[in-house]
PDB file of C-alpha atoms and ligand atoms in Angstrom:
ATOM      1  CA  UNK A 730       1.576-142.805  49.977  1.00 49.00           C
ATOM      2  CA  UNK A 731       4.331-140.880  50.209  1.00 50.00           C
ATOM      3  CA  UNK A 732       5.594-138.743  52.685  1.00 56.00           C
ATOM      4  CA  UNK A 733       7.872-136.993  51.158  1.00 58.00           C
ATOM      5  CA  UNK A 734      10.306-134.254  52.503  1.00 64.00           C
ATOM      6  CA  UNK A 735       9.773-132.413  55.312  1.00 73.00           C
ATOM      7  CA  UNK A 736       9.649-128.783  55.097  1.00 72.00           C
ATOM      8  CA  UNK A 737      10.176-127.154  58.396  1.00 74.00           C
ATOM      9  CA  UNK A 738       7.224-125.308  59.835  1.00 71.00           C
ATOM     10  CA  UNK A 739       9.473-122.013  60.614  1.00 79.00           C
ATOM     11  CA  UNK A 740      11.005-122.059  56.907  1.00 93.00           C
ATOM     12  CA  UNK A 741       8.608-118.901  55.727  1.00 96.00           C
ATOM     13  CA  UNK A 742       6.631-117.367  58.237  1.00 95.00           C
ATOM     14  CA  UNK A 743       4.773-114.611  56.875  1.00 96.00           C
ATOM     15  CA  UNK A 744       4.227-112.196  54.056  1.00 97.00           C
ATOM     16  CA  UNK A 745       6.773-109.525  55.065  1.00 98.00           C
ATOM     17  CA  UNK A 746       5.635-107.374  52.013  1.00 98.00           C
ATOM     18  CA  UNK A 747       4.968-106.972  47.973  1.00 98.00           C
ATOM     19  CA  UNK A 748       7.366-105.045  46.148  1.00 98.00           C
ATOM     20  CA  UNK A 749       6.908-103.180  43.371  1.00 98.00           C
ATOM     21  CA  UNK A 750       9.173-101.723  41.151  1.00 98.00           C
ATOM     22  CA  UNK A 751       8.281 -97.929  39.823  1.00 98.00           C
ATOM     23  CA  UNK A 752       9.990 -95.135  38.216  1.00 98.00           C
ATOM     24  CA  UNK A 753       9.573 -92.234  40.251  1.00 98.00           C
ATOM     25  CA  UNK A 754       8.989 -92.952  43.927  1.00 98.00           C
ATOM     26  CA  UNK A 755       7.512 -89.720  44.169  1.00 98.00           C
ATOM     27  CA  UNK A 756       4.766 -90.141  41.940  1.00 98.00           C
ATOM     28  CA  UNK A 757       4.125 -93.701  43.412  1.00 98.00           C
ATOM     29  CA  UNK A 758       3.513 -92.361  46.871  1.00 98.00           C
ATOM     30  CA  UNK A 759       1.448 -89.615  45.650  1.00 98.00           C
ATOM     31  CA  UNK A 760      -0.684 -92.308  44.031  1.00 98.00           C
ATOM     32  CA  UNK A 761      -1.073 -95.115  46.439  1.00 98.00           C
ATOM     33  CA  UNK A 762      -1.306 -92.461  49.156  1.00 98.00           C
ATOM     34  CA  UNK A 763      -3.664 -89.810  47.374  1.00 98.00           C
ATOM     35  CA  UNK A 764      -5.890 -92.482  45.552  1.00 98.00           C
ATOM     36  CA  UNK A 765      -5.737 -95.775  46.824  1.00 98.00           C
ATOM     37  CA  UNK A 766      -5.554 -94.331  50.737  1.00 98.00           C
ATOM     38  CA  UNK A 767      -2.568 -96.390  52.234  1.00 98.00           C
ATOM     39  CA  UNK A 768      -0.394 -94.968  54.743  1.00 98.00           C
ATOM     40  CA  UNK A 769       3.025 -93.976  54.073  1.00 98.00           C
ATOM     41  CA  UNK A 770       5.005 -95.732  56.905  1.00 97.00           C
ATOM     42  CA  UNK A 771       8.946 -95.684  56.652  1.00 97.00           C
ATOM     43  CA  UNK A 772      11.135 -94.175  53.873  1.00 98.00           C
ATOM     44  CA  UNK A 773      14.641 -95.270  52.920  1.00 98.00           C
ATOM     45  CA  UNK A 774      17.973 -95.278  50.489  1.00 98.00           C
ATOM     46  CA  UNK A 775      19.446 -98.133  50.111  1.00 98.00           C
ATOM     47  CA  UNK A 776      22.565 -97.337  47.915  1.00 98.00           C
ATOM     48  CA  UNK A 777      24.088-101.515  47.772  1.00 97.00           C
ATOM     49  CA  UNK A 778      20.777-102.297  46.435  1.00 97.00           C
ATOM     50  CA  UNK A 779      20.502 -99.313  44.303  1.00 98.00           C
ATOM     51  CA  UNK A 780      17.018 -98.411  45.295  1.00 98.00           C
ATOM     52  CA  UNK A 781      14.848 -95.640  47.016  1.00 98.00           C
ATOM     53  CA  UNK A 782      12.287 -97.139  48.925  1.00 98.00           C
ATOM     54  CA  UNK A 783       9.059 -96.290  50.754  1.00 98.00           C
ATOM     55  CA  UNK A 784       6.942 -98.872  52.837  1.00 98.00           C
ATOM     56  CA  UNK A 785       3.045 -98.106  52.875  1.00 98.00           C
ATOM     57  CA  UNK A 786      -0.017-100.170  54.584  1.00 98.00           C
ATOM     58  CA  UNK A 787      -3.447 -99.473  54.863  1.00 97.00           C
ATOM     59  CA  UNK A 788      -4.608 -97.169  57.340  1.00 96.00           C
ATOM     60  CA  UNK A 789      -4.730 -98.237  61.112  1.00 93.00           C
ATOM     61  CA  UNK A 790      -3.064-101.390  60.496  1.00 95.00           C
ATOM     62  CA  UNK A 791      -0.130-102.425  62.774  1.00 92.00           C
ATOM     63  CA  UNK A 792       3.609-103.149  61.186  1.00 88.00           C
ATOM     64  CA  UNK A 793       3.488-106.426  61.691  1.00 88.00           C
ATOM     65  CA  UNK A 794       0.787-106.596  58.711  1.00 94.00           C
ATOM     66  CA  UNK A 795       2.474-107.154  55.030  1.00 97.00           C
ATOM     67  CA  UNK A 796       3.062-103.777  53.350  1.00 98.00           C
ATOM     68  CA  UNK A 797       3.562-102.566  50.182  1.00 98.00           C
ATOM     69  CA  UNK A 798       7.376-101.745  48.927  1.00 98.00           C
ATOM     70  CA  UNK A 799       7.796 -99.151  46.544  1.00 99.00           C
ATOM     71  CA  UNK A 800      11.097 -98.801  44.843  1.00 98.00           C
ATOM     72  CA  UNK A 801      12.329 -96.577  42.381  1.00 98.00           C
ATOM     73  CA  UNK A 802      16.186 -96.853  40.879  1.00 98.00           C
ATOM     74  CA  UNK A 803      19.139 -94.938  41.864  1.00 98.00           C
ATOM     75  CA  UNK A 804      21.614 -95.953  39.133  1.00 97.00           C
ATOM     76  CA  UNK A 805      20.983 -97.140  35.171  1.00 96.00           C
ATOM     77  CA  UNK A 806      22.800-100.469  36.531  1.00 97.00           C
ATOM     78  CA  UNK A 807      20.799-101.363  39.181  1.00 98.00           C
ATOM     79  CA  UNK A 808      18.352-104.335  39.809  1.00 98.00           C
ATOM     80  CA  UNK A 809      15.008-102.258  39.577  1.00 98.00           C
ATOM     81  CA  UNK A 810      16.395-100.027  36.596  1.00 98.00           C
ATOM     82  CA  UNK A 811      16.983-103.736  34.842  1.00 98.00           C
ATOM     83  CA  UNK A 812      13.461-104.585  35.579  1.00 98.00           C
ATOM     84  CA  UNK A 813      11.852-101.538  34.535  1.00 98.00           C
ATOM     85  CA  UNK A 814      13.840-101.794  31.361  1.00 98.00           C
ATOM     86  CA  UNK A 815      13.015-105.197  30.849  1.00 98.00           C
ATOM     87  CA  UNK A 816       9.534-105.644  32.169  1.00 98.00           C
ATOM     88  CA  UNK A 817       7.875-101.581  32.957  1.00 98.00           C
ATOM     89  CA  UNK A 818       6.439-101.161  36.678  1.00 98.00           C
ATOM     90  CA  UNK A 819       4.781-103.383  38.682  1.00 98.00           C
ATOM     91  CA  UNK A 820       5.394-106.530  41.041  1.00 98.00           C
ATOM     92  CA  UNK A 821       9.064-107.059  41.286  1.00 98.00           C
ATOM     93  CA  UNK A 822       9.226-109.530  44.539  1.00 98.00           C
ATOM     94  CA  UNK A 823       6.996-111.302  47.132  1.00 98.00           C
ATOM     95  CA  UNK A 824       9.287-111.013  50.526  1.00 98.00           C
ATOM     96  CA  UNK A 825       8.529-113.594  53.293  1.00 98.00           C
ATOM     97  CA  UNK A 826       9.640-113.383  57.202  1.00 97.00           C
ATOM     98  CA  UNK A 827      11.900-116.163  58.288  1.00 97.00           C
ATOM     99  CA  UNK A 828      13.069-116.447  61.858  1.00 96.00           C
ATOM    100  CA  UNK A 829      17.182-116.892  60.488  1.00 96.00           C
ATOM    101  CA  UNK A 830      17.951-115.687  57.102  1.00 97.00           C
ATOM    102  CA  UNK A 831      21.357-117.511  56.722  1.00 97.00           C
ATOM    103  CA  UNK A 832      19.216-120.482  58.155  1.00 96.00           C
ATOM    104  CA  UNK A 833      16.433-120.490  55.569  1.00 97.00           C
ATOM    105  CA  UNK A 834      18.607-119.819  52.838  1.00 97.00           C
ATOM    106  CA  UNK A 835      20.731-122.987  53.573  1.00 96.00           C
ATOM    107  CA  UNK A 836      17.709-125.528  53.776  1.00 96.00           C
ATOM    108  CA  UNK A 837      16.287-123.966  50.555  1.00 97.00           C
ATOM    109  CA  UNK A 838      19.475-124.183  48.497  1.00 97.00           C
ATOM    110  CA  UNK A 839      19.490-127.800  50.285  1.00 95.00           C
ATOM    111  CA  UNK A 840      16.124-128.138  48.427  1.00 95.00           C
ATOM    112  CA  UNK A 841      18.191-127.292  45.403  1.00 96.00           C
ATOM    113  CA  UNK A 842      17.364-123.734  44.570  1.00 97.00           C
ATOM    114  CA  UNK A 843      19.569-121.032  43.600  1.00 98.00           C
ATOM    115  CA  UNK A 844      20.111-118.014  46.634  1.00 98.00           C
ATOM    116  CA  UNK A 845      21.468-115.049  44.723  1.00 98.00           C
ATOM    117  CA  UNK A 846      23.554-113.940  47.637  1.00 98.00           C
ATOM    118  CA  UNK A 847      26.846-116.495  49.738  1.00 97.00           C
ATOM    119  CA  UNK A 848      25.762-114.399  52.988  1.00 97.00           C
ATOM    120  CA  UNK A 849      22.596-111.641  53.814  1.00 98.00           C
ATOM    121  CA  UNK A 850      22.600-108.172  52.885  1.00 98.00           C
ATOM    122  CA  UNK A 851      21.434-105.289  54.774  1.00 98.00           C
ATOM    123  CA  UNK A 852      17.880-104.623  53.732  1.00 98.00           C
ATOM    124  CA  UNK A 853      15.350-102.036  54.983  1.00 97.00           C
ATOM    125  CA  UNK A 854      14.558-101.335  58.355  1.00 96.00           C
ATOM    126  CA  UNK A 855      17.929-103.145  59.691  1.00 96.00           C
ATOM    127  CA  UNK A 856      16.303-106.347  58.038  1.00 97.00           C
ATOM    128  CA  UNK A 857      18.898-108.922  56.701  1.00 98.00           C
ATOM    129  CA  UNK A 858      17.650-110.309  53.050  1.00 98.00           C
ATOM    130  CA  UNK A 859      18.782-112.650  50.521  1.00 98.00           C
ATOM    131  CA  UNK A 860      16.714-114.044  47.419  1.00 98.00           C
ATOM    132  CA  UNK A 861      16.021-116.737  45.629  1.00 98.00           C
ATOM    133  CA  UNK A 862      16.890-116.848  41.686  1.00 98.00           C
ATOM    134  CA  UNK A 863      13.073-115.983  39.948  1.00 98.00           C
ATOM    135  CA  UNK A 864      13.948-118.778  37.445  1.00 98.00           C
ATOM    136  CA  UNK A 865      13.600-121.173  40.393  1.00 98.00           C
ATOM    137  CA  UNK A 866      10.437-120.433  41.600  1.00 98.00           C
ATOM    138  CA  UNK A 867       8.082-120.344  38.661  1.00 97.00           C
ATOM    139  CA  UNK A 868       8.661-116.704  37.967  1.00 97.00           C
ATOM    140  CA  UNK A 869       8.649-114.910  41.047  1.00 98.00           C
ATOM    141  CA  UNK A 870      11.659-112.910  42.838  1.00 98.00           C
ATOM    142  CA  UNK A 871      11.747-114.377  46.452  1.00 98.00           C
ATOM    143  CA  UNK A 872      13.189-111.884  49.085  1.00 98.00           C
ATOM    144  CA  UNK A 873      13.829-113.549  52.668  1.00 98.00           C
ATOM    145  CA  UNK A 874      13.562-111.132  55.458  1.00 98.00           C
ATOM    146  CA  UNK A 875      15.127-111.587  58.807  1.00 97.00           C
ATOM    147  CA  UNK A 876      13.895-108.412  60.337  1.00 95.00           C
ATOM    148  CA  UNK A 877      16.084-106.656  62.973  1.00 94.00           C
ATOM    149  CA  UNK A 878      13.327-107.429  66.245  1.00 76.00           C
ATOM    150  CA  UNK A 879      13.273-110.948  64.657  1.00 60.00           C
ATOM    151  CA  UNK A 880       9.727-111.690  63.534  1.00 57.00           C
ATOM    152  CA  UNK A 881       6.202-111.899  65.065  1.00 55.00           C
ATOM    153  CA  UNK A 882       4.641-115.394  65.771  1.00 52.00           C
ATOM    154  CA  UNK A 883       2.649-116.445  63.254  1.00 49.00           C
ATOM    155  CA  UNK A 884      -1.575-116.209  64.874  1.00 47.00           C
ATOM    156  CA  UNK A 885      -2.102-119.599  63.016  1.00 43.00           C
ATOM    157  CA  UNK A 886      -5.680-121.148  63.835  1.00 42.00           C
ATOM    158  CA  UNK A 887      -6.764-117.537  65.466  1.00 40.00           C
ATOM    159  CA  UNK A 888      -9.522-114.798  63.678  1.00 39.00           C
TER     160      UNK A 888
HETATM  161  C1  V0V B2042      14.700-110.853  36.374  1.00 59.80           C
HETATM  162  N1  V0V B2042      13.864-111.824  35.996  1.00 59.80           N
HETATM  163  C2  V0V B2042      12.788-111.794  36.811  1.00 59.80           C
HETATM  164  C3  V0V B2042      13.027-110.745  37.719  1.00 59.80           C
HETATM  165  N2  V0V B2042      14.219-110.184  37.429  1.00 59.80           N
HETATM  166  N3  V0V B2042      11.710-112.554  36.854  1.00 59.80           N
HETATM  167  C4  V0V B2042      10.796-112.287  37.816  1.00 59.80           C
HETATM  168  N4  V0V B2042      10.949-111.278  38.742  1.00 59.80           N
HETATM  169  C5  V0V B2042      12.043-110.507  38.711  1.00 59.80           C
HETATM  170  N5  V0V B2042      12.188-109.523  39.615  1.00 59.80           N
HETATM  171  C6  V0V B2042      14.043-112.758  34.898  1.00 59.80           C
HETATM  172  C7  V0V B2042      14.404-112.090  33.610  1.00 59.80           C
HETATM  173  O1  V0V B2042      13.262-111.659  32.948  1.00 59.80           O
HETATM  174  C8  V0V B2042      15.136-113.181  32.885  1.00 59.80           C
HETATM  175  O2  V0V B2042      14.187-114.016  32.272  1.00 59.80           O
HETATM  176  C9  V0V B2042      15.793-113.983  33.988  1.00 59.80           C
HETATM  177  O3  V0V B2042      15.133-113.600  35.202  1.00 59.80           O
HETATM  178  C10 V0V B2042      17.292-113.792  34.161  1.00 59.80           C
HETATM  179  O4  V0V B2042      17.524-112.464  34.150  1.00 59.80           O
HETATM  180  P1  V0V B2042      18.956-111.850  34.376  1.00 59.80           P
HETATM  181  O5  V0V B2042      19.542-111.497  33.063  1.00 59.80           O
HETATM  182  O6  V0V B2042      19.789-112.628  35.326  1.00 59.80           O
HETATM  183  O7  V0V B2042      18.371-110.544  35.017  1.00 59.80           O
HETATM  184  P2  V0V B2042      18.958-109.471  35.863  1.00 59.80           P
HETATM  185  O8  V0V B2042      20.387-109.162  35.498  1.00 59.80           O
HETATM  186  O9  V0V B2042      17.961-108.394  35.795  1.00 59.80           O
HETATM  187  O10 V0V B2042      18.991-110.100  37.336  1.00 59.80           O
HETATM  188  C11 V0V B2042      17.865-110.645  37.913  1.00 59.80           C
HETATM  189  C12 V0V B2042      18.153-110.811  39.393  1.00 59.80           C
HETATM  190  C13 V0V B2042      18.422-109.400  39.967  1.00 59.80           C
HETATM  191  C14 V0V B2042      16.905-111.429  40.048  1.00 59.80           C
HETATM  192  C15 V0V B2042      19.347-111.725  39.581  1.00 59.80           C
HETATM  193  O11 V0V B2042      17.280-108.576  39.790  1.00 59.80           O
HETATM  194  C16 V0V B2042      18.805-109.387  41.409  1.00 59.80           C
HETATM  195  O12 V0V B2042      19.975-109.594  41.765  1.00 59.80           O
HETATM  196  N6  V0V B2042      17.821-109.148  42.306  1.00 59.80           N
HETATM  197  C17 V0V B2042      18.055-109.135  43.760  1.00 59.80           C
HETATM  198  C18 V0V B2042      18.301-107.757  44.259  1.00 59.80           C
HETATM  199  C19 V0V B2042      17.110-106.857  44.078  1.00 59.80           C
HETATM  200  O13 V0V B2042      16.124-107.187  43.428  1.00 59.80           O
HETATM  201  N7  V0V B2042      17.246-105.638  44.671  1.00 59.80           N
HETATM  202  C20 V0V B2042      16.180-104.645  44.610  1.00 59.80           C
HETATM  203  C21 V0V B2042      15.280-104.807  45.759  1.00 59.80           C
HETATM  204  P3  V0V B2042      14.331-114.535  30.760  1.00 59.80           P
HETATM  205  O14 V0V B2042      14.292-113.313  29.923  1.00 59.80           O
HETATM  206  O15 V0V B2042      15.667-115.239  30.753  1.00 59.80           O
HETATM  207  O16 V0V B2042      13.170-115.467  30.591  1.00 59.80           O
HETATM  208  S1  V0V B2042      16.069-104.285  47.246  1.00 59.80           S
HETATM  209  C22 V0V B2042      15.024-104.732  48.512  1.00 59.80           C
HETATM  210  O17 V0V B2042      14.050-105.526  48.214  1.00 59.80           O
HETATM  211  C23 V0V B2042      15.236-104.253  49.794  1.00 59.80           C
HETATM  212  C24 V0V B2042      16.316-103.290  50.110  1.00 59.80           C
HETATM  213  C25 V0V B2042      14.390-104.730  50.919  1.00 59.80           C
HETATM  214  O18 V0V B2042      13.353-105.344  50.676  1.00 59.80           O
HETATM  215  O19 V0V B2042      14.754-104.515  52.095  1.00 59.80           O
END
């Protein structure tokens, strides 16, 4: 049998968080505050992405737990007002922790997919993020996340 490649235990830590694309941040909050009783936790523009952003999590639950990204466009042009366009609301990227960004996007274009980004771009919270192309991964827009206190240890093996 074989063994085939390696992948390095540190390559994707965690679930960082779920983003989801909506039209008016506003009205998302309202909702997944209001109805489905998650706590809004950190708000932010980020005008190079073209986005206005809230994170949320469910009450009582420490940031170190995945949360849910809301963003909403700022400009026609941008990558959210694209999606919407093309595809209405709802889940835009999965976003996973890795320990170096520029690190993790090397060994995975090694592993022959496409990273839409030469170096990391600011992302929220002081995070630095780059992705990898959605037509490379079955479908799904992959955010990594090198957050700015570098990231928790993965409690593998513990309750
Ligand atoms: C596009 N496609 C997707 C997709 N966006 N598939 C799954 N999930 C998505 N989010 C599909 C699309 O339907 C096409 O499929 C195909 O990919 C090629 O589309 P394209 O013409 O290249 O589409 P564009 O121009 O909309 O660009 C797509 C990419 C763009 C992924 C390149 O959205 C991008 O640069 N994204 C990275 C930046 C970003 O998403 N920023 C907002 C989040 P068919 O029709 O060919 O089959 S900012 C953020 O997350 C922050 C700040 C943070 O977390 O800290």
């Amino acid at each position: 049998m074989s063994a085939g490649p390696q992948v390095p235990p540190e390559l994707l830590l965690r679930l960082d968080h779920v983003g989801l694309a909506v039209p008016d941040l506003e009205a998302a909050i309202s909702f997944h505050t209001g109805v489905l009783g998650l706590e809004l936790r950190h708000r932010e523009t980020n005008v190079e992405q073209g986005v206005v952003e809230a994170m949320l999590a469910p009450v009582g639950v420490d940031d170190t737990a995945a949360q849910i990204q809301l963003m909403a466009p700022l400009t026609p042009d941008s990558a959210i007002a694209k999606f919407l366009d093309r595809s209405g609301p709802g889940l835009q990227q999965l976003a996973f922790q890795v320990r170096d960004v520029a690190d993790a996007a090397a060994e995975l274009r090694r592993r022959g997919l496409r990273l839409l980004y030469d170096s990391a771009k600011p992302g929220t919270r002081g995070s630095l993020i780059n992705f990898v192309h959605p037509k490379d991964t079955g479908g799904v827009l992959i955010e990594l996340v090198q957050v700015a206190s570098g990231p928790e240890e993965p409690s593998r093996g513990r309750p």
